[in-house]
CSV table of C-alpha atoms and ligand atoms in Angstrom, one decimal:
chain,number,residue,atom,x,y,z
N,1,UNK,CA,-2.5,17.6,5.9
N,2,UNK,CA,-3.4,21.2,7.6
N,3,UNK,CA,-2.7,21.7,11.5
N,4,UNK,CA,-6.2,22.5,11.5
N,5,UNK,CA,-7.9,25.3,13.7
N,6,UNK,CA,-6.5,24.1,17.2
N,7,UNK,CA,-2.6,23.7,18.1
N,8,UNK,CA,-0.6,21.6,20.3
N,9,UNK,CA,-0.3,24.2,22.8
N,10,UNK,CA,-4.3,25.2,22.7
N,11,UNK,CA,-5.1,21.7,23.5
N,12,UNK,CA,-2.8,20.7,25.9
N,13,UNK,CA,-3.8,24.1,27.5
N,14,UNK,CA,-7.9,22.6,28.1
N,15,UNK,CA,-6.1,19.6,30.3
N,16,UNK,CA,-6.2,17.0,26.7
N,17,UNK,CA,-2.8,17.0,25.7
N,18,UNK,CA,-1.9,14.5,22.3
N,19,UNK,CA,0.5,11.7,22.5
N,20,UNK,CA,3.9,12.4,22.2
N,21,UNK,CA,5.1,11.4,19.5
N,22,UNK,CA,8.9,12.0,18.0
N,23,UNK,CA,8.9,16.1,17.0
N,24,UNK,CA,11.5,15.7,14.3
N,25,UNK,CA,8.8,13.8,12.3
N,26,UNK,CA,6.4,16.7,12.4
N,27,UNK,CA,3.8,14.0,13.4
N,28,UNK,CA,2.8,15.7,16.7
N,29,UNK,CA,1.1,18.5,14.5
N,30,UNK,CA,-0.6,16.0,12.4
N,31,UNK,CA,-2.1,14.1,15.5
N,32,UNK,CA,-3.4,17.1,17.0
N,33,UNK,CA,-5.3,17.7,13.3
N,34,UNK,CA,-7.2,14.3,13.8
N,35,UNK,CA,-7.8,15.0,16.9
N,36,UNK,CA,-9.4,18.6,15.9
N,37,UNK,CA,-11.3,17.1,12.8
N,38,UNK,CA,-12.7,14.1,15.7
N,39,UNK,CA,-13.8,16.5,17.8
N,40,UNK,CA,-15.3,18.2,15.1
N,41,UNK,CA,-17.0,15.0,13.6
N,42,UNK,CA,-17.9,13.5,16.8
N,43,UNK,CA,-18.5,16.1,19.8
N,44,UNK,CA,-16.1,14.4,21.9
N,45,UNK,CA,-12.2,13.2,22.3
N,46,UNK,CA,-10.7,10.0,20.4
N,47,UNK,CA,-9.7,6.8,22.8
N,48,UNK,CA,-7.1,5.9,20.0
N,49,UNK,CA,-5.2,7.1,17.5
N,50,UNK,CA,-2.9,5.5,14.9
N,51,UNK,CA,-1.0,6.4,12.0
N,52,UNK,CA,0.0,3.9,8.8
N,53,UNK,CA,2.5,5.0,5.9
N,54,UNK,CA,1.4,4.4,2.1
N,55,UNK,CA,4.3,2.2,-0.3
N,56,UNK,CA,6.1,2.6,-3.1
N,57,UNK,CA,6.6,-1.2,-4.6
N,58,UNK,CA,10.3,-0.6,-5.1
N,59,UNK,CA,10.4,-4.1,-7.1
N,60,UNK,CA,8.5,-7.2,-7.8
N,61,UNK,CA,5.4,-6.6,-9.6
N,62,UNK,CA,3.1,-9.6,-8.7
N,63,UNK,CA,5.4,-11.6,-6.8
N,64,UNK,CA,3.9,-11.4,-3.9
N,65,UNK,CA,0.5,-13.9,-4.2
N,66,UNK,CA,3.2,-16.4,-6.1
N,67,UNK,CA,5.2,-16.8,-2.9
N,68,UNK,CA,7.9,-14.8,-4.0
N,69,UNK,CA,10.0,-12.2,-2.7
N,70,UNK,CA,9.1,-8.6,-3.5
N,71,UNK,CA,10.4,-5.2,-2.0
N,72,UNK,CA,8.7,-2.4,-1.4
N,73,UNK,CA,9.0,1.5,0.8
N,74,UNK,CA,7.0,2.9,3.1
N,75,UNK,CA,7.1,6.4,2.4
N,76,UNK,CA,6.8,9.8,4.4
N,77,UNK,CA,2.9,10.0,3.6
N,78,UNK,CA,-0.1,8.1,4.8
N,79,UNK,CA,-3.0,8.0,7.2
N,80,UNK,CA,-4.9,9.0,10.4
N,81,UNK,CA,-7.3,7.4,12.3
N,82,UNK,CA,-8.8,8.2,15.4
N,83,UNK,CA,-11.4,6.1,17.1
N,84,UNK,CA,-13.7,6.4,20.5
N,85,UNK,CA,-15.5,4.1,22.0
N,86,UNK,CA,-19.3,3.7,21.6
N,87,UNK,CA,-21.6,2.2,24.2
N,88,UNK,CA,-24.3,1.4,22.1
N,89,UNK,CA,-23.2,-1.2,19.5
N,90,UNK,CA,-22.8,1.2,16.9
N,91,UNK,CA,-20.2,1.8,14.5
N,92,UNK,CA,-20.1,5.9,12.8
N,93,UNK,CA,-17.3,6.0,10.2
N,94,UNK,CA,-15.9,9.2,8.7
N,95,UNK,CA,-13.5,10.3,6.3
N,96,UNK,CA,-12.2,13.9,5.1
N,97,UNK,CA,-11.9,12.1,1.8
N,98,UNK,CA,-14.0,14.1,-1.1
N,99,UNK,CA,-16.8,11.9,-1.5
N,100,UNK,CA,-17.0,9.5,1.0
N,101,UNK,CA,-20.0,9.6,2.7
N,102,UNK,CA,-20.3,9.0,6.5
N,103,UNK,CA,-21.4,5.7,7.9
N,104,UNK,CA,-23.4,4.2,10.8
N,105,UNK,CA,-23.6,0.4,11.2
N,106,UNK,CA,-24.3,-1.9,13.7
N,107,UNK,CA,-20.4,-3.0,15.0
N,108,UNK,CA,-21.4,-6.8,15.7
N,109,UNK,CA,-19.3,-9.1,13.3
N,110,UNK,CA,-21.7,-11.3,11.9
N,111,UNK,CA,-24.5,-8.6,10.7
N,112,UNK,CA,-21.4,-6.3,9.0
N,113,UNK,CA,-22.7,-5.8,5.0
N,114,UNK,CA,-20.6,-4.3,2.6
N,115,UNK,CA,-20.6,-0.7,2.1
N,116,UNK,CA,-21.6,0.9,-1.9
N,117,UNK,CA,-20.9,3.7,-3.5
N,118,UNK,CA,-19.9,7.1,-1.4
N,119,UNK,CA,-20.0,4.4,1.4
N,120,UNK,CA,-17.5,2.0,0.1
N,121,UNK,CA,-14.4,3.5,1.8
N,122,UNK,CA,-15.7,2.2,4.8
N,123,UNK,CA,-15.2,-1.9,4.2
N,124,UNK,CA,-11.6,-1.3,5.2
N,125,UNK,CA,-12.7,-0.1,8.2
N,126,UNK,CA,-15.2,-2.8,8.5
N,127,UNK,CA,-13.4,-5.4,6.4
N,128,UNK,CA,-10.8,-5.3,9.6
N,129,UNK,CA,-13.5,-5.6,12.4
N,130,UNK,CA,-14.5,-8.8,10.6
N,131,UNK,CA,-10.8,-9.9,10.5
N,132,UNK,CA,-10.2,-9.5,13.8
N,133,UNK,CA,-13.1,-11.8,14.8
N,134,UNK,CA,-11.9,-13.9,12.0
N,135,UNK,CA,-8.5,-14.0,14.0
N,136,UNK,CA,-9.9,-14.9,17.3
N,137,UNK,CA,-9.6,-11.2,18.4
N,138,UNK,CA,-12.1,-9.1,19.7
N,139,UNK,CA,-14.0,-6.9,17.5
N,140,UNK,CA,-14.8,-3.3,19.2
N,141,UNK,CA,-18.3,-3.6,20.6
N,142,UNK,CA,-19.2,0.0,19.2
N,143,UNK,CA,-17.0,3.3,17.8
N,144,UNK,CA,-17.0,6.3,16.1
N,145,UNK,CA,-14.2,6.6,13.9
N,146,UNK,CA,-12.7,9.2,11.9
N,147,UNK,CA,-10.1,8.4,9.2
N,148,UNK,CA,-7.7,11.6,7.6
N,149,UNK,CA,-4.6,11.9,5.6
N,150,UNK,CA,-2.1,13.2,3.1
N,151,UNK,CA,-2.0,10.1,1.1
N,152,UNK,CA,-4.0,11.0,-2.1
N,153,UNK,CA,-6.5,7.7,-2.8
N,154,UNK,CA,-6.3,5.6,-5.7
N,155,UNK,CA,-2.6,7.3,-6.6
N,156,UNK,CA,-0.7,3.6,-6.3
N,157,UNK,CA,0.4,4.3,-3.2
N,158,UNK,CA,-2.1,2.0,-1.3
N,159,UNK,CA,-4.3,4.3,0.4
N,160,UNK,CA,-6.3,1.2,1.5
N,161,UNK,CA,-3.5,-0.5,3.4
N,162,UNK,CA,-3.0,2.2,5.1
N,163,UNK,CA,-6.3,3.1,5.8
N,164,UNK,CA,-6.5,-1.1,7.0
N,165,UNK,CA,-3.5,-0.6,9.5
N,166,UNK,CA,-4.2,2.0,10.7
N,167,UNK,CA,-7.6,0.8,11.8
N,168,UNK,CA,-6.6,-2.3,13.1
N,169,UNK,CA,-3.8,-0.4,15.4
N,170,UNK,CA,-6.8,1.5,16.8
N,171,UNK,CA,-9.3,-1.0,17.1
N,172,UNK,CA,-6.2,-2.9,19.2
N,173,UNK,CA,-6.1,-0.2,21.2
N,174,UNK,CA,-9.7,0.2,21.9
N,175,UNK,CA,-10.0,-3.3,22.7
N,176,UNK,CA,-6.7,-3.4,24.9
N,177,UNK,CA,-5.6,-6.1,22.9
N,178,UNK,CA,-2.1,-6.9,21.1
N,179,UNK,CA,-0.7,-8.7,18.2
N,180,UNK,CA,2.5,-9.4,16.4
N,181,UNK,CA,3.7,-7.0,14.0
N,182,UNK,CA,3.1,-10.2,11.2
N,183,UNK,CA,-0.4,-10.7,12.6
N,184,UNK,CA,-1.0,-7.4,11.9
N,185,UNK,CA,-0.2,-7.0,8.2
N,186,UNK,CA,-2.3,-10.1,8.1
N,187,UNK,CA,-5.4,-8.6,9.7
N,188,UNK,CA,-5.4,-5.5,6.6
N,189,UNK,CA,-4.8,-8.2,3.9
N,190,UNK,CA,-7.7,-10.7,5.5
N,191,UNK,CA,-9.6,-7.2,5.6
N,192,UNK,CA,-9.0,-6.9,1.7
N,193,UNK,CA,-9.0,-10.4,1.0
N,194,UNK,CA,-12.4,-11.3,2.7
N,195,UNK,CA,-14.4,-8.4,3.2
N,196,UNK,CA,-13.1,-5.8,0.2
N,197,UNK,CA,-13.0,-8.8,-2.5
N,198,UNK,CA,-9.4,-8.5,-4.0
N,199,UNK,CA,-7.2,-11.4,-3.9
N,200,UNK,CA,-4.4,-9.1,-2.9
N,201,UNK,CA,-0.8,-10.7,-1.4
N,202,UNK,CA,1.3,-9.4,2.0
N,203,UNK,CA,3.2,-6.4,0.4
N,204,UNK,CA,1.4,-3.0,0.8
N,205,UNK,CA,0.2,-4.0,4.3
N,206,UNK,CA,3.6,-5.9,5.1
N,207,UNK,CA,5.5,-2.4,3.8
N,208,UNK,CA,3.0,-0.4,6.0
N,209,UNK,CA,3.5,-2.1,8.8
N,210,UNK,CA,7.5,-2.4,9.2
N,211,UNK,CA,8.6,0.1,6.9
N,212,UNK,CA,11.7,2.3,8.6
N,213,UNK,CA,13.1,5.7,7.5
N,214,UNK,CA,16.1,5.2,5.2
N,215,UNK,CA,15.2,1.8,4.1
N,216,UNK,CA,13.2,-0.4,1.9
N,217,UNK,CA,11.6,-3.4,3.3
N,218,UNK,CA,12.2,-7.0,1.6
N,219,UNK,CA,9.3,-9.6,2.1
N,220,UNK,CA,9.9,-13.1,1.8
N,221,UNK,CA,6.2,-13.8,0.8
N,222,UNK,CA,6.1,-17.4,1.6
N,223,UNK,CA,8.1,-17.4,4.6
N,224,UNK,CA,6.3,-14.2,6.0
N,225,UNK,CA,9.7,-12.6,6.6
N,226,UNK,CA,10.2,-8.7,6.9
N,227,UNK,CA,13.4,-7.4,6.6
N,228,UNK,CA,14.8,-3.4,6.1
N,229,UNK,CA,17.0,-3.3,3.6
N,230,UNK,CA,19.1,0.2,3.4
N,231,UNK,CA,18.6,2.3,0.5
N,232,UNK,CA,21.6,3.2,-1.6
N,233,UNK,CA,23.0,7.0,-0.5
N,234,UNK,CA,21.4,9.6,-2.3
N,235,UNK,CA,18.7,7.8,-4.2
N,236,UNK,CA,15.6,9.2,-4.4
N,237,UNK,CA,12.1,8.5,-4.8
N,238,UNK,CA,9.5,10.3,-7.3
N,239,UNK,CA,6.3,8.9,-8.1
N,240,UNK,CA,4.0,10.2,-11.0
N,241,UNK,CA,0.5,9.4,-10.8
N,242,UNK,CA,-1.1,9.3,-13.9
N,243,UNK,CA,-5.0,9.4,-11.9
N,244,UNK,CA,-5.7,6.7,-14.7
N,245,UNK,CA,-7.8,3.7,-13.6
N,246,UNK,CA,-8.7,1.1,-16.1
N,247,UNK,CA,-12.3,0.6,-15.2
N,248,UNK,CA,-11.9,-3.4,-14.6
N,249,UNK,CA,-9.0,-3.0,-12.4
N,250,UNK,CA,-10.4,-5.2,-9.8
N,251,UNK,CA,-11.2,-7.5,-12.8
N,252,UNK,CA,-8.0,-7.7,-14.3
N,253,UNK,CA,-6.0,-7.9,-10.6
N,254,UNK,CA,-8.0,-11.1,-10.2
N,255,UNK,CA,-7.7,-12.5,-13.5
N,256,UNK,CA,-4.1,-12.2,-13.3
N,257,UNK,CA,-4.2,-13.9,-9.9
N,258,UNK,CA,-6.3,-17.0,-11.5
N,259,UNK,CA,-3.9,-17.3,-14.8
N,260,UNK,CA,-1.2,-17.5,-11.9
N,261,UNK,CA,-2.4,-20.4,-9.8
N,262,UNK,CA,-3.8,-21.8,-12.9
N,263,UNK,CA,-0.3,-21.9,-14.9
N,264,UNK,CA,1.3,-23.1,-10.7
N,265,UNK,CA,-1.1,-26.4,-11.0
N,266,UNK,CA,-0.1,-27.4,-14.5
N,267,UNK,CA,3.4,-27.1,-13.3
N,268,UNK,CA,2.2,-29.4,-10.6
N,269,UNK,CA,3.3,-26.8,-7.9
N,270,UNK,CA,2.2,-24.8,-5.2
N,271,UNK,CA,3.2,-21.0,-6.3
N,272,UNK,CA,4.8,-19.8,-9.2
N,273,UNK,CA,7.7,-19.4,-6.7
N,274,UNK,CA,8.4,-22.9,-6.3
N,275,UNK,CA,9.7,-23.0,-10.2
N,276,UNK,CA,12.8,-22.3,-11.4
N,277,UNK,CA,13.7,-20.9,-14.6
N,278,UNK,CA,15.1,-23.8,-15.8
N,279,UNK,CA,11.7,-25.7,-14.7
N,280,UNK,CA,10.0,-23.5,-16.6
N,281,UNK,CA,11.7,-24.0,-19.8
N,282,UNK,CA,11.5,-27.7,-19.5
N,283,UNK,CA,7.6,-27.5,-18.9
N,284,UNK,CA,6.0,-24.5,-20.7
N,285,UNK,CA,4.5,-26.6,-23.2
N,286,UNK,CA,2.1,-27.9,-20.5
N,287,UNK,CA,0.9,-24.1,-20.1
N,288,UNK,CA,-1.6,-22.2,-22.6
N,289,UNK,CA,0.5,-19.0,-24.5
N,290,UNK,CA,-1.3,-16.8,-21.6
N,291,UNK,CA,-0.1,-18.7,-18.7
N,292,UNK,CA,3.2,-19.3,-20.2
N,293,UNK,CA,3.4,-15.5,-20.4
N,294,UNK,CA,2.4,-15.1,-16.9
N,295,UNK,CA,4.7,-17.5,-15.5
N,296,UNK,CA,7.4,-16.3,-17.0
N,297,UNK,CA,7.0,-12.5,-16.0
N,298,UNK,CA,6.8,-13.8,-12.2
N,299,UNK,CA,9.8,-16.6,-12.7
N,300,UNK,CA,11.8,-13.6,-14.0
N,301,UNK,CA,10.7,-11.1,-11.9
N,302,UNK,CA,11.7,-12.9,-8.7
N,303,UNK,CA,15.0,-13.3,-10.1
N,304,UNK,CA,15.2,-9.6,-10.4
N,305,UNK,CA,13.5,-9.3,-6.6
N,306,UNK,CA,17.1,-11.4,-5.6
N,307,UNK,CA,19.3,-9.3,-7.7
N,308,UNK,CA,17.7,-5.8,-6.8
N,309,UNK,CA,18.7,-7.3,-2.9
N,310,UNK,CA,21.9,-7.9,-3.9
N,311,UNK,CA,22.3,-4.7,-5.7
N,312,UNK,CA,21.0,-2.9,-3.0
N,313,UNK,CA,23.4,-4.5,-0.3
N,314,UNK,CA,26.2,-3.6,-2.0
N,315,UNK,CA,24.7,0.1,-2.6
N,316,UNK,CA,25.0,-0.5,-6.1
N,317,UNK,CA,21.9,2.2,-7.0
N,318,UNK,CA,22.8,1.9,-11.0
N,319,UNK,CA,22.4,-1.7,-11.1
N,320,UNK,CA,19.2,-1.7,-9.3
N,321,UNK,CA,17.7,1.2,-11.4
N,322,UNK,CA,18.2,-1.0,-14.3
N,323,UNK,CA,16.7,-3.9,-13.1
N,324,UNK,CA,13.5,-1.5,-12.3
N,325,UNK,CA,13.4,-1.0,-16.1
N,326,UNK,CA,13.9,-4.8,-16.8
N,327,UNK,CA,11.0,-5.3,-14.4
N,328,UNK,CA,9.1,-2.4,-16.3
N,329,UNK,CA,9.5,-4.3,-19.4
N,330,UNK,CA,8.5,-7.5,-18.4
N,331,UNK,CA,5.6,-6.4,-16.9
N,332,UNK,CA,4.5,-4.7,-20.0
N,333,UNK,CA,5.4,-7.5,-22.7
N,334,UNK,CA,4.4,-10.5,-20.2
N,335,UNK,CA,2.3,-9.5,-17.6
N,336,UNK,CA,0.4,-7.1,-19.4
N,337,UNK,CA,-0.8,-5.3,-16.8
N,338,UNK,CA,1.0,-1.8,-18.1
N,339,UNK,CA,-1.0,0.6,-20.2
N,340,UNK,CA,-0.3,3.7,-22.8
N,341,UNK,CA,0.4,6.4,-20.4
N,342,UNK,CA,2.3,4.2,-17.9
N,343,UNK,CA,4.7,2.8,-20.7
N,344,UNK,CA,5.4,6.6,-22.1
N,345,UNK,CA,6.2,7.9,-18.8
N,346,UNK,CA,8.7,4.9,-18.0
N,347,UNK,CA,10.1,5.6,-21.8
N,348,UNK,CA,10.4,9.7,-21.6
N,349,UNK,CA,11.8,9.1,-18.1
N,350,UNK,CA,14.6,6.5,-18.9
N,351,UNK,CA,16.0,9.3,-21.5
N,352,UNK,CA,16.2,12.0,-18.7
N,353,UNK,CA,19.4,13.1,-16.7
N,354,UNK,CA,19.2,12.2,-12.7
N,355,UNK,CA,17.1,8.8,-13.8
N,356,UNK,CA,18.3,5.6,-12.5
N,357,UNK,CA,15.4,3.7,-13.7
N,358,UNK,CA,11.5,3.5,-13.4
N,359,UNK,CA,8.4,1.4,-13.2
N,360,UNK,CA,5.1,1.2,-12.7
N,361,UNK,CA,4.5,0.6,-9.3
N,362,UNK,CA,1.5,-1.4,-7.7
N,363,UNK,CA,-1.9,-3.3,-9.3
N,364,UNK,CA,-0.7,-1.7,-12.6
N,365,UNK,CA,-3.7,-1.1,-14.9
N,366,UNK,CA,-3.1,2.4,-14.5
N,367,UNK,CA,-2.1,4.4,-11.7
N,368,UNK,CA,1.2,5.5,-10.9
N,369,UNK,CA,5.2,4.8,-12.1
N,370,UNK,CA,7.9,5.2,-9.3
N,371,UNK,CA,11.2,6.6,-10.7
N,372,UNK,CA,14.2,6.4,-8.7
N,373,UNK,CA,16.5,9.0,-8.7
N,374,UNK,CA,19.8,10.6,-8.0
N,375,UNK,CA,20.5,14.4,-6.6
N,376,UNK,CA,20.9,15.4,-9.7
N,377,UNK,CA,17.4,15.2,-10.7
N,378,UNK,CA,16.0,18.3,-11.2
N,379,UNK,CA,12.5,19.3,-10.5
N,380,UNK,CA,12.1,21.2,-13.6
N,381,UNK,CA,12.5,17.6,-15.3
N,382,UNK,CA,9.8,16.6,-13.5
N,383,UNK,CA,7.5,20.0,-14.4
N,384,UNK,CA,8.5,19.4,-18.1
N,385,UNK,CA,7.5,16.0,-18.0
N,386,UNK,CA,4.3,16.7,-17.0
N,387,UNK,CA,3.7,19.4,-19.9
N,388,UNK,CA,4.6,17.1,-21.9
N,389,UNK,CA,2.0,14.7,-20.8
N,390,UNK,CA,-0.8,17.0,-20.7
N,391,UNK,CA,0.0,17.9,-24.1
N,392,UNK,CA,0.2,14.5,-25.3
N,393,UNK,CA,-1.7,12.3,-23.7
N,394,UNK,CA,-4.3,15.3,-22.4
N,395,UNK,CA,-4.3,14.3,-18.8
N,396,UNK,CA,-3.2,15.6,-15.3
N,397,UNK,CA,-0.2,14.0,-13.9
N,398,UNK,CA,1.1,14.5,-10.5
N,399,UNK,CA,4.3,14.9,-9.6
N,400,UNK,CA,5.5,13.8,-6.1
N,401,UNK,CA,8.8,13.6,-4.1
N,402,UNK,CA,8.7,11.2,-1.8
N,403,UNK,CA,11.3,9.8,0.9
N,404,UNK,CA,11.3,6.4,2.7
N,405,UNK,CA,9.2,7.0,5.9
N,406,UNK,CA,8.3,4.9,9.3
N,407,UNK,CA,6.1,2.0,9.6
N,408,UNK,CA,2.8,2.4,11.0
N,409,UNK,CA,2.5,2.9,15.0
N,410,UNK,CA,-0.7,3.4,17.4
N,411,UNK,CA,-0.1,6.7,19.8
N,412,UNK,CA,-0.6,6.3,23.1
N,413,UNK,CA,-4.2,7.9,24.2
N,414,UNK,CA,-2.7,7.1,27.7
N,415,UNK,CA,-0.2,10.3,27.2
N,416,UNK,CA,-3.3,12.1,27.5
N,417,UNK,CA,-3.1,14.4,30.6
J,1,GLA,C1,-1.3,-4.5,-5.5
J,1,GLA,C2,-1.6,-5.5,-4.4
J,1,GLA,C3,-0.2,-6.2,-3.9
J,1,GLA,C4,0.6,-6.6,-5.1
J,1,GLA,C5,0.7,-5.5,-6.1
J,1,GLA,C6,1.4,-6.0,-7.4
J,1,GLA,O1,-0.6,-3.4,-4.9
J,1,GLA,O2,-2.3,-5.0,-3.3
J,1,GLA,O3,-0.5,-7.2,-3.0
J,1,GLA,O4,0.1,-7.8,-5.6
J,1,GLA,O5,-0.5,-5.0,-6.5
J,1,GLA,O6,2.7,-6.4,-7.1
């Protein structure tokens, strides 16, 4: 994200000076760009400002809607939003995002519509204010709203749950209202649940929410549980996105979902969680070939959620890089939910120096894989990796580094001078 045209110093200097937020994060900078691009939008200042990290899904691919455990990474990237108050009932929603086209709506509950097209960005937005009536909490009675970022959309890296959080922290705000840190991650995946239409589970809010620098974040899905979990020294994160997007993705998310709880009542359980492998063996033959498929990819999978925990406890990064390719594979041969370009990248990047394992990472259906790495991963890997991609498969693929960033946080309008 650019500083934009105003700095720190210009503003403070006009009496408006921007939270303070930690300088070592450079995020100071960044809230002083939203509130340039706000003023720009809008004419006026922000009441509320909040940022909200993206994920990396470290490990366990569909675990979390079966009650498993699955871990994920908040990572050094994510989103914006600044919001003001409106007296009017209104709600004006704007994004810097290419393409999305701005949005006014009446901001009662009960007459919001889902958004369209260039509009459809904002039912995050929205999908939140229903939540929060949803959840007994106020909704805000009118805003203008501005949402900004360096998290590229539609990369894996759940743009929207960030986008969700980081709304909700502002709408809190606006509202002076307050909720658990749980309640929270709740309120983005009611938001996407509800008002977006995909069945989604806890993890890219949950990671969003109480992600910490250095550390992954282990979700016990059932339980609701959020732990940090420290990342192995000198592992590092690189995630390719392959800006491929299956054009039922939606589809297939919830089909997967329903082959899930379907194969979970012919097991004559709750979740998928509540089986064991042995269960499983004893039972398949109730399933259909599909479901048996399915059940097993998450039955395994949450095995390898434990192991990856233990590995990761014991900073045993070469372990849990090869469970990331055990997960790859299962996700591939069982879930099926990988595709050409995702399963070539995981392959070409498994043979390369510096590689302790990879994955894709997320939905699946396209999109991105995560690779983690050592130090002695070189960049020019990465570069030759993606010439070899363009030249094979005939498509762009990005290359990013990424670390293991903070959880999302609202910043204090009341630091304003
Ligand atoms: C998407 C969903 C998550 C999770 C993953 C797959 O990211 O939003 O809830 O189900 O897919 O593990």
């Amino acid at each position: 994200m650019g500083i934009g045209t105003h700095t720190l110093m210009q503003i403070q200097s006009r009496g408006k000076s921007v939270p303070s937020l930690p300088a070592s994060r450079g995020w100071p900078a960044e809230a002083v760009a939203v509130v340039a691009r706000f003023r720009v939008a809008f004419r006026r200042e922000p009441d509320a400002l909040a940022y909200a990290p993206g994920r990396i899904e470290l490990i366990g691919n569909h675990t979390d809607y079966n009650g498993g455990p699955v871990i994920g990474v908040a990572i050094d990237r994510g989103t914006w939003v600044a919001v003001a108050a409106r007296e009017d009932g209104r709600a004006c929603l704007s994004s810097t995002q290419t393409g999305a086209v701005a949005v006014e709506v009446p901001a009662i509950g009960a007459k919001l519509r889902r958004q369209t097209g260039g509009r459809a960005w904002a039912n995050y937005p929205l999908g939140v204010v229903d939540a929060l009536e949803a959840f007994d909490l106020r909704g805000p009675p009118g805003f203008d709203y501005l949402v900004t970022g360096d998290l590229p959309l539609g990369s894996g890296l759940s743009s929207s749950a960030a986008i969700e959080v980081a709304s909700a922290l502002c709408f809190l705000q606006l509202t002076r209202q307050r909720c658990s840190r749980v309640r929270l991650a709740q309120l983005g995946q009611r938001a996407e649940n509800h008002f977006v239409g995909v069945p989604c589970g806890i993890l890219d809010q949950g990671v969003s929410v109480f992600g910490r620098a250095g550390h992954a974040v282990w979700i016990d899905c059932t339980r609701l549980k959020f732990q940090p979990l420290r990342l192995p020294a000198g592992v590092q994160f690189r995630v390719f996105n392959t800006h491929t997007r299956h054009a039922l993705v939606d589809g297939l998310y919830a089909q997967r979902h329903r082959e899930c709880r379907q194969a979970a009542e012919r097991l004559g359980v709750r979740v998928l969680a509540d089986v064991t492998p042995a269960a499983l063996d004893r039972h398949e033959h109730r399933l259909t070939a599909v479901q048996r498929a399915r059940a097993r990819h998450v039955v395994s999978e949450i095995a390898r959620v434990q192991a990856a925990a233990k590995a990761m406890r014991a900073g045993d990064a070469r372990s849990l890089g090869r469970l990331l390719l055990q997960s790859h594979a299962s996700s591939r041969d069982l879930f099926e939910n990988s595709t050409a370009e995702l399963d070539f990248l995981v392959e070409k990047l498994t043979a390369l120096p510096g590689v302790l394992g990879a994955r894709l990472t997320g939905g699946g259906f396209g999109g991105a894989v995560m690779a983690l790495t050592d130090s002695s991963f070189s960049p020019d890997a990465a570069a030759r990796l993606q010439r070899e991609y363009a030249a094979r498969l005939g498509g762009r693929l990005e290359s990013m580094a990424l670390a293991a960033g903070g959880g999302a946080t609202p910043v204090n309008p009341g630091a304003k001078a």
